[in-house]
Amino acid sequence: MATEVLVPTLGESITEATLGEWLKQPGDTVAADEPIASLETDKVSIEVPSPVAGTMGEHAVKVGDTVEVGGMLATIDAGGAAPKQASAPQPAVTEIPTSGGGPADGAGYGDQPGASSTDSAAADGPAALSPSVRRAVLEHGVDPATIKGSGRDGRITKEDVVAAAQKPAPAPAAAAAAPTAAAPASTGDRKEERVRMTRLRQTIARRLKEAQNTAALLTTFNDVDMNAVIAARTKYKELFEKKHGVRLGFMGFFVKAACMALKDIPNVNASIDGDDIVYHDYADISVAVSSPGGLVVPVIRDADQMSVAEVEKTIGDFGRRAKSGELKMDEMKGGTFTISNGGVFGSLMSTPIINPPQSAVLGLHRIEDRAVVIDGQVVVRPMMYLALSYDHRLIDGREAVTFLVALKNAIEDPTRILIDL
């Protein structure tokens, strides 16, 4: 008896998602609660577990299709594994061409007119490649036709691609005899891949463009001497980790310093709603973290009421769960102010874009030693550029500068954070 796998509830106000990847193919053995597919919503990726143990049946939808909550994704046949049927549908993926001359993704290459040679090669070549394997093939520049798959039914895995890329290139073959007819010039090993934007990336693109079209964006800069914070971190990091079970980073200091500055300059923590200005007597700080699908922005609720240790624990938890795709949608709703740390990637300076309906975002950058003048003496200090992008409709330049100065003072003298000065 077949059991239907339905699209689960995705969260408040979210009624549809995109099928990102099939994790199980027809005929595969499936355990109860084992993930069989990955769904992409506007904010996160969600794995769909199997409701029963059995054998994967037919896929009801293809990769890239939009599905609604309650809709059927596939069926699970109860009992032991059954042999795969030749007619079982496969994910919407195609082989990567081994030479230039066409696109190389699951957007319909094999269905284009004149693609019979590619189709023929696919029939004798490796099994259809999953999205992760296709990305690895393009990244390492290897020919999938030369790779012997170690996966189920000879499928090529990502590890197979990496191993093939690490092998030394074979010696060039001896030159063939001159052809009787002139052959067209080789186009080289030029490849392209057309990949549909994930729902998360589409949402990011739409919201960033809306921010540019709606807000009067302006960015002001300052720099901050990180010497005092670095000294405090060096002195107390071992005791801090031993007591709180988390490493002492820089974000805890910046979140607390930002909360203090937001109280002094409430417009930076406010938002525009129609013709009204909404002020918040709390600080919900959005922190930008990387995930496999792009940048996500979970929210530290009531960060102004937290200690530095509580902030660091929350950020560390967000980072771990963002990488594993376990962040909940409710954790990314709201927020009154955003901090984005491009410094972890080596950014020297940037102009970040606000996260509507918020009115400001703080950009942190890399720390580097620079010569500065202190008390008439040229000295070397670990300096960081700060950038505050803000909606000029609500925040005046004087307020933006005052906010950054208050933040700078707190970071350069961390005692101010302890005594709320």
Short mmCIF file of C-alpha atoms in Angstrom, two decimals:
data_model
loop_
_atom_site.label_atom_id
_atom_site.label_comp_id
_atom_site.label_asym_id
_atom_site.label_seq_id
_atom_site.Cartn_x
_atom_site.Cartn_y
_atom_site.Cartn_z
CA MET A 1 0.00 0.00 0.00
CA ALA A 2 1.37 3.39 -1.02
CA THR A 3 1.49 6.30 1.41
CA GLU A 4 1.33 9.83 0.04
CA VAL A 5 4.00 12.33 1.10
CA LEU A 6 2.42 15.77 1.39
CA VAL A 7 3.92 19.25 1.57
CA PRO A 8 4.06 20.06 5.31
CA THR A 9 2.97 23.28 6.97
CA LEU A 10 5.66 25.84 6.17
CA GLY A 11 4.91 28.56 8.68
CA GLU A 12 2.56 31.45 9.22
CA SER A 13 1.37 33.11 5.98
CA ILE A 14 3.58 30.84 3.80
CA THR A 15 1.46 28.76 1.44
CA GLU A 16 3.93 27.54 -1.19
CA ALA A 17 7.54 26.53 -1.73
CA THR A 18 9.87 25.35 -4.48
CA LEU A 19 11.15 21.79 -4.72
CA GLY A 20 14.89 22.29 -4.42
CA GLU A 21 16.21 18.72 -4.58
CA TRP A 22 15.12 15.12 -4.38
CA LEU A 23 17.15 13.31 -1.72
CA LYS A 24 15.66 9.92 -2.58
CA GLN A 25 15.01 8.41 -6.00
CA PRO A 26 12.29 5.93 -7.01
CA GLY A 27 13.24 2.48 -5.76
CA ASP A 28 15.46 3.70 -2.92
CA THR A 29 14.90 2.23 0.52
CA VAL A 30 13.53 4.86 2.91
CA ALA A 31 13.42 4.79 6.70
CA ALA A 32 10.67 6.46 8.71
CA ASP A 33 11.44 10.17 9.27
CA GLU A 34 14.35 10.03 6.80
CA PRO A 35 14.51 13.18 4.60
CA ILE A 36 13.44 12.48 1.04
CA ALA A 37 13.24 16.00 -0.43
CA SER A 38 14.30 19.58 0.21
CA LEU A 39 11.85 22.49 -0.12
CA GLU A 40 12.88 26.12 -0.47
CA THR A 41 10.70 28.90 0.92
CA ASP A 42 11.26 32.65 0.85
CA LYS A 43 13.51 32.40 3.90
CA VAL A 44 14.76 28.89 4.62
CA SER A 45 15.19 25.40 3.20
CA ILE A 46 13.11 22.64 4.76
CA GLU A 47 13.69 18.91 4.54
CA VAL A 48 10.60 16.75 4.10
CA PRO A 49 10.77 13.48 6.09
CA SER A 50 9.18 10.21 5.03
CA PRO A 51 6.07 9.45 7.10
CA VAL A 52 6.69 5.68 6.90
CA ALA A 53 9.43 3.16 6.17
CA GLY A 54 9.40 1.51 2.78
CA THR A 55 10.48 2.06 -0.81
CA MET A 56 10.46 5.40 -2.59
CA GLY A 57 7.68 5.49 -5.16
CA GLU A 58 7.13 7.89 -8.02
CA HIS A 59 7.89 11.61 -7.79
CA ALA A 60 4.75 13.68 -8.31
CA VAL A 61 6.67 16.92 -9.01
CA LYS A 62 10.02 17.88 -10.52
CA VAL A 63 12.92 19.91 -9.15
CA GLY A 64 12.12 23.59 -9.55
CA ASP A 65 8.34 23.14 -9.44
CA THR A 66 6.24 25.27 -7.09
CA VAL A 67 4.25 23.23 -4.58
CA GLU A 68 1.49 24.25 -2.20
CA VAL A 69 0.98 23.23 1.41
CA GLY A 70 -0.94 19.95 1.47
CA GLY A 71 -0.02 19.04 -2.10
CA MET A 72 1.39 15.60 -2.90
CA LEU A 73 5.14 15.29 -3.46
CA ALA A 74 5.58 11.53 -3.88
CA THR A 75 4.48 8.13 -2.65
CA ILE A 76 6.17 5.63 -0.33
CA ASP A 77 5.49 1.94 -0.90
CA ALA A 78 5.35 0.08 2.40
CA GLY A 79 7.65 -2.91 2.88
CA GLY A 80 11.15 -3.78 1.68
CA ALA A 81 13.06 -2.23 -1.17
CA ALA A 82 11.87 -2.95 -4.68
CA PRO A 83 13.98 -2.92 -7.84
CA LYS A 84 13.98 0.35 -9.69
CA GLN A 85 11.77 0.60 -12.74
CA ALA A 86 13.26 1.87 -15.94
CA SER A 87 10.31 4.19 -16.41
CA ALA A 88 10.60 5.83 -13.00
CA PRO A 89 10.89 9.64 -13.42
CA GLN A 90 14.20 11.24 -12.53
CA PRO A 91 14.98 14.70 -11.15
CA ALA A 92 15.16 17.51 -13.68
CA VAL A 93 18.92 17.37 -14.21
CA THR A 94 21.07 16.99 -17.30
CA GLU A 95 24.61 15.98 -18.10
CA ILE A 96 27.37 18.56 -18.25
CA PRO A 97 28.68 18.87 -21.83
CA THR A 98 32.29 17.75 -22.14
CA SER A 99 33.09 20.56 -24.56
CA GLY A 100 31.85 24.06 -25.22
CA GLY A 101 28.88 25.02 -27.30
CA GLY A 102 25.80 25.05 -25.07
CA PRO A 103 24.26 25.52 -21.62
CA ALA A 104 24.83 22.90 -18.98
CA ASP A 105 22.08 22.76 -16.40
CA GLY A 106 18.67 21.33 -15.71
CA ALA A 107 16.84 24.13 -17.55
CA GLY A 108 16.05 22.00 -20.58
CA TYR A 109 19.32 21.48 -22.43
CA GLY A 110 18.42 17.93 -23.42
CA ASP A 111 15.02 19.08 -24.73
CA GLN A 112 16.41 21.68 -27.13
CA PRO A 113 16.27 21.06 -30.88
CA GLY A 114 19.50 19.65 -32.23
CA ALA A 115 20.56 18.14 -28.91
CA SER A 116 20.47 14.55 -30.07
CA SER A 117 24.23 14.10 -29.74
CA THR A 118 24.04 15.11 -26.08
CA ASP A 119 21.11 12.79 -25.51
CA SER A 120 23.02 9.90 -27.08
CA ALA A 121 26.04 10.56 -24.93
CA ALA A 122 23.84 10.68 -21.87
CA ALA A 123 22.45 7.25 -22.64
CA ASP A 124 25.90 5.67 -22.49
CA GLY A 125 27.52 8.04 -20.01
CA PRO A 126 27.20 8.48 -16.24
CA ALA A 127 23.85 8.60 -14.49
CA ALA A 128 22.06 11.95 -14.19
CA LEU A 129 23.93 14.33 -11.96
CA SER A 130 22.42 15.86 -8.82
CA PRO A 131 22.64 19.66 -8.41
CA SER A 132 25.46 19.39 -5.86
CA VAL A 133 27.46 17.11 -8.19
CA ARG A 134 26.90 19.45 -11.15
CA ARG A 135 28.23 22.35 -9.10
CA ALA A 136 31.29 20.31 -8.11
CA VAL A 137 31.90 19.34 -11.75
CA LEU A 138 31.87 22.98 -12.83
CA GLU A 139 33.95 24.10 -9.86
CA HIS A 140 36.72 21.56 -10.47
CA GLY A 141 36.48 21.57 -14.27
CA VAL A 142 36.38 17.79 -14.69
CA ASP A 143 34.66 15.68 -17.34
CA PRO A 144 31.89 13.60 -15.70
CA ALA A 145 32.10 11.06 -18.54
CA THR A 146 35.56 10.03 -17.27
CA ILE A 147 34.44 9.49 -13.66
CA LYS A 148 33.39 6.10 -12.37
CA GLY A 149 30.56 6.64 -9.91
CA SER A 150 30.67 4.97 -6.51
CA GLY A 151 27.07 5.77 -5.58
CA ARG A 152 23.96 3.68 -5.93
CA ASP A 153 23.55 2.25 -9.46
CA GLY A 154 26.87 3.83 -10.46
CA ARG A 155 25.77 7.38 -9.72
CA ILE A 156 28.54 9.95 -9.44
CA THR A 157 28.89 11.53 -6.01
CA LYS A 158 30.49 14.81 -5.01
CA GLU A 159 33.37 12.84 -3.46
CA ASP A 160 33.96 11.11 -6.81
CA VAL A 161 34.30 14.51 -8.50
CA VAL A 162 36.76 15.80 -5.88
CA ALA A 163 38.85 12.63 -6.14
CA ALA A 164 38.93 12.89 -9.94
CA ALA A 165 40.02 16.52 -9.73
CA GLN A 166 42.96 15.57 -7.49
CA LYS A 167 44.31 13.00 -9.95
CA PRO A 168 47.18 14.17 -12.20
CA ALA A 169 46.09 15.02 -15.73
CA PRO A 170 46.85 12.23 -18.27
CA ALA A 171 49.64 12.77 -20.79
CA PRO A 172 48.40 14.20 -24.10
CA ALA A 173 47.72 11.60 -26.75
CA ALA A 174 49.85 11.41 -29.89
CA ALA A 175 48.72 13.65 -32.70
CA ALA A 176 46.21 11.95 -35.00
CA ALA A 177 46.69 11.70 -38.73
CA ALA A 178 45.65 14.73 -40.70
CA PRO A 179 41.95 14.54 -41.59
CA THR A 180 40.90 14.39 -45.20
CA ALA A 181 38.52 17.32 -44.72
CA ALA A 182 39.11 20.53 -42.83
CA ALA A 183 37.61 20.32 -39.34
CA PRO A 184 36.10 23.36 -37.59
CA ALA A 185 38.31 25.10 -35.06
CA SER A 186 37.88 23.84 -31.50
CA THR A 187 35.93 26.10 -29.20
CA GLY A 188 38.00 24.97 -26.23
CA ASP A 189 36.72 23.71 -22.90
CA ARG A 190 34.32 26.60 -22.29
CA LYS A 191 31.30 25.72 -20.16
CA GLU A 192 28.20 27.46 -18.94
CA GLU A 193 25.49 26.47 -16.55
CA ARG A 194 22.06 28.02 -16.23
CA VAL A 195 20.59 27.49 -12.77
CA ARG A 196 17.24 28.79 -11.66
CA MET A 197 17.46 31.19 -8.73
CA THR A 198 16.38 29.64 -5.46
CA ARG A 199 13.29 31.05 -3.84
CA LEU A 200 15.51 32.45 -1.07
CA ARG A 201 17.76 34.24 -3.58
CA GLN A 202 14.72 35.59 -5.43
CA THR A 203 13.38 37.01 -2.16
CA ILE A 204 16.74 38.56 -1.27
CA ALA A 205 16.98 40.18 -4.71
CA ARG A 206 13.42 41.52 -4.58
CA ARG A 207 13.74 42.97 -1.08
CA LEU A 208 17.09 44.64 -1.75
CA LYS A 209 15.75 46.24 -4.92
CA GLU A 210 12.62 47.37 -3.10
CA ALA A 211 14.82 49.01 -0.46
CA GLN A 212 16.73 50.93 -3.13
CA ASN A 213 13.55 51.98 -4.91
CA THR A 214 11.68 53.04 -1.76
CA ALA A 215 14.16 54.44 0.76
CA ALA A 216 16.38 57.49 0.41
CA LEU A 217 19.57 55.57 1.10
CA LEU A 218 22.70 57.27 2.34
CA THR A 219 25.84 55.91 4.01
CA THR A 220 28.11 57.62 6.50
CA PHE A 221 31.47 56.27 7.68
CA ASN A 222 33.73 56.37 10.69
CA ASP A 223 36.61 54.29 11.96
CA VAL A 224 37.21 52.73 15.35
CA ASP A 225 40.34 51.76 17.25
CA MET A 226 39.89 48.09 18.21
CA ASN A 227 42.87 48.01 20.58
CA ALA A 228 40.85 48.04 23.84
CA VAL A 229 38.38 45.36 22.71
CA ILE A 230 41.18 43.14 21.40
CA ALA A 231 43.05 43.51 24.70
CA ALA A 232 39.93 42.62 26.71
CA ARG A 233 39.21 39.63 24.48
CA THR A 234 42.80 38.38 24.74
CA LYS A 235 42.79 38.75 28.51
CA TYR A 236 39.46 37.09 29.25
CA LYS A 237 38.73 34.74 26.33
CA GLU A 238 39.80 31.56 28.14
CA LEU A 239 37.91 32.37 31.33
CA PHE A 240 34.91 33.49 29.28
CA GLU A 241 34.76 30.25 27.30
CA LYS A 242 35.27 28.15 30.43
CA LYS A 243 32.40 29.86 32.24
CA HIS A 244 29.90 30.37 29.42
CA GLY A 245 30.79 27.56 27.02
CA VAL A 246 31.14 29.91 24.06
CA ARG A 247 34.02 31.85 22.55
CA LEU A 248 34.25 35.58 23.18
CA GLY A 249 34.06 37.36 19.84
CA PHE A 250 33.71 40.95 18.70
CA MET A 251 30.01 40.82 17.79
CA GLY A 252 28.94 40.74 21.44
CA PHE A 253 30.67 44.08 22.03
CA PHE A 254 29.20 45.65 18.88
CA VAL A 255 25.66 44.44 19.59
CA LYS A 256 25.74 45.88 23.11
CA ALA A 257 27.37 49.13 21.92
CA ALA A 258 24.73 49.44 19.18
CA CYS A 259 21.90 48.93 21.69
CA MET A 260 23.28 51.79 23.80
CA ALA A 261 23.58 54.08 20.75
CA LEU A 262 20.04 53.18 19.62
CA LYS A 263 18.68 54.43 22.96
CA ASP A 264 20.48 57.73 22.47
CA ILE A 265 19.33 58.10 18.84
CA PRO A 266 15.84 56.49 18.71
CA ASN A 267 15.23 57.40 15.04
CA VAL A 268 17.88 54.87 14.01
CA ASN A 269 15.80 52.18 15.74
CA ALA A 270 12.51 53.38 14.23
CA SER A 271 10.69 52.61 10.98
CA ILE A 272 8.30 54.30 8.58
CA ASP A 273 4.78 52.90 8.19
CA GLY A 274 2.86 54.93 5.64
CA ASP A 275 2.77 58.47 7.02
CA ASP A 276 3.64 57.33 10.55
CA ILE A 277 6.94 56.82 12.33
CA VAL A 278 7.02 53.72 14.55
CA TYR A 279 9.40 53.99 17.51
CA HIS A 280 10.53 50.91 19.44
CA ASP A 281 11.47 50.89 23.13
CA TYR A 282 13.29 47.60 22.60
CA ALA A 283 16.21 46.54 20.39
CA ASP A 284 15.70 43.46 18.25
CA ILE A 285 19.01 43.16 16.44
CA SER A 286 19.15 41.32 13.12
CA VAL A 287 22.53 39.72 12.45
CA ALA A 288 23.46 38.67 8.94
CA VAL A 289 24.88 35.12 8.76
CA SER A 290 25.80 32.95 5.80
CA SER A 291 23.87 29.85 4.80
CA PRO A 292 24.32 27.48 1.86
CA GLY A 293 21.42 29.23 0.13
CA GLY A 294 22.61 32.79 0.71
CA LEU A 295 22.56 35.42 3.41
CA VAL A 296 19.92 35.03 6.13
CA VAL A 297 19.16 37.47 8.92
CA PRO A 298 17.96 35.91 12.19
CA VAL A 299 16.94 38.26 15.00
CA ILE A 300 18.34 38.56 18.53
CA ARG A 301 15.19 39.46 20.47
CA ASP A 302 15.55 42.04 23.26
CA ALA A 303 19.30 42.25 22.73
CA ASP A 304 19.38 45.36 24.92
CA GLN A 305 18.37 43.16 27.88
CA MET A 306 21.06 40.54 27.25
CA SER A 307 24.60 40.21 28.53
CA VAL A 308 27.57 39.92 26.16
CA ALA A 309 27.68 36.18 26.91
CA GLU A 310 24.01 35.72 26.03
CA VAL A 311 24.50 37.62 22.77
CA GLU A 312 27.50 35.47 21.82
CA LYS A 313 25.62 32.25 22.60
CA THR A 314 22.67 33.35 20.47
CA ILE A 315 24.84 34.35 17.51
CA GLY A 316 26.82 31.10 17.69
CA ASP A 317 23.60 29.09 17.69
CA PHE A 318 22.28 31.05 14.69
CA GLY A 319 25.48 30.42 12.74
CA ARG A 320 25.44 26.67 13.34
CA ARG A 321 21.79 26.24 12.46
CA ALA A 322 22.05 28.48 9.39
CA LYS A 323 24.70 26.17 7.92
CA SER A 324 22.58 23.09 8.58
CA GLY A 325 19.36 24.73 7.36
CA GLU A 326 17.63 24.42 10.72
CA LEU A 327 16.72 28.07 11.31
CA LYS A 328 13.01 28.65 11.82
CA MET A 329 11.14 31.26 9.86
CA ASP A 330 9.86 32.94 13.02
CA GLU A 331 13.48 33.56 14.02
CA MET A 332 13.98 35.76 10.96
CA LYS A 333 10.88 37.91 11.32
CA GLY A 334 10.93 41.42 12.72
CA GLY A 335 14.09 43.15 13.82
CA THR A 336 14.55 46.86 14.41
CA PHE A 337 18.22 47.25 13.39
CA THR A 338 20.73 45.11 11.46
CA ILE A 339 24.45 44.46 11.88
CA SER A 340 26.33 42.90 8.96
CA ASN A 341 29.95 41.81 9.41
CA GLY A 342 31.64 41.76 6.02
CA GLY A 343 34.99 41.81 7.76
CA VAL A 344 34.94 38.04 8.22
CA PHE A 345 35.25 37.80 4.41
CA GLY A 346 38.00 40.44 4.21
CA SER A 347 35.92 43.48 3.25
CA LEU A 348 37.70 46.78 3.85
CA MET A 349 34.70 49.06 3.29
CA SER A 350 31.16 48.76 1.95
CA THR A 351 27.78 50.50 1.73
CA PRO A 352 25.28 47.95 3.08
CA ILE A 353 21.61 48.10 2.10
CA ILE A 354 18.92 48.38 4.78
CA ASN A 355 16.56 45.50 5.56
CA PRO A 356 13.01 46.96 5.23
CA PRO A 357 11.06 48.04 7.17
CA GLN A 358 14.15 48.85 9.24
CA SER A 359 15.70 52.25 8.67
CA ALA A 360 19.39 51.55 9.23
CA VAL A 361 22.09 48.89 8.99
CA LEU A 362 25.58 48.87 10.47
CA GLY A 363 28.40 47.41 8.37
CA LEU A 364 31.51 46.06 10.11
CA HIS A 365 34.73 45.44 8.21
CA ARG A 366 38.12 43.83 8.56
CA ILE A 367 40.58 44.94 11.23
CA GLU A 368 43.97 46.05 9.94
CA ASP A 369 46.95 47.85 11.43
CA ARG A 370 47.14 51.49 10.33
CA ALA A 371 49.19 54.50 11.32
CA VAL A 372 47.14 56.99 13.34
CA VAL A 373 47.99 60.08 15.34
CA ILE A 374 47.31 59.88 19.10
CA ASP A 375 48.39 62.72 21.42
CA GLY A 376 50.62 64.13 18.70
CA GLN A 377 52.41 60.80 18.11
CA VAL A 378 52.14 58.54 15.07
CA VAL A 379 51.35 55.05 16.33
CA VAL A 380 50.10 51.80 14.84
CA ARG A 381 46.62 50.72 15.88
CA PRO A 382 44.23 47.93 14.80
CA MET A 383 41.57 49.98 13.01
CA MET A 384 38.18 49.08 11.54
CA TYR A 385 35.96 51.10 9.22
CA LEU A 386 32.31 51.39 10.25
CA ALA A 387 29.52 52.11 7.76
CA LEU A 388 25.98 53.15 8.65
CA SER A 389 23.51 53.05 5.76
CA TYR A 390 20.22 54.69 6.62
CA ASP A 391 16.93 55.96 5.26
CA HIS A 392 17.39 59.71 4.94
CA ARG A 393 13.62 60.19 4.98
CA LEU A 394 13.67 59.42 8.70
CA ILE A 395 17.27 59.81 9.89
CA ASP A 396 19.17 63.07 9.45
CA GLY A 397 22.88 63.18 8.81
CA ARG A 398 23.53 64.62 12.25
CA GLU A 399 21.74 61.68 13.88
CA ALA A 400 23.65 59.15 11.76
CA VAL A 401 27.00 60.68 12.65
CA THR A 402 26.06 60.96 16.33
CA PHE A 403 25.07 57.28 16.36
CA LEU A 404 28.42 56.20 14.90
CA VAL A 405 30.36 58.40 17.31
CA ALA A 406 28.49 56.91 20.28
CA LEU A 407 29.24 53.42 18.97
CA LYS A 408 32.89 54.30 18.40
CA ASN A 409 33.25 55.67 21.95
CA ALA A 410 31.78 52.50 23.47
CA ILE A 411 34.06 50.18 21.48
CA GLU A 412 37.19 52.22 22.16
CA ASP A 413 36.35 52.28 25.89
CA PRO A 414 34.40 49.06 26.64
CA THR A 415 33.91 50.14 30.27
CA ARG A 416 31.15 52.40 28.93
CA ILE A 417 29.18 49.25 28.01
CA LEU A 418 29.35 48.02 31.62
CA ILE A 419 28.25 51.30 33.17
CA ASP A 420 25.81 52.26 30.35
CA LEU A 421 27.55 55.53 29.55
#
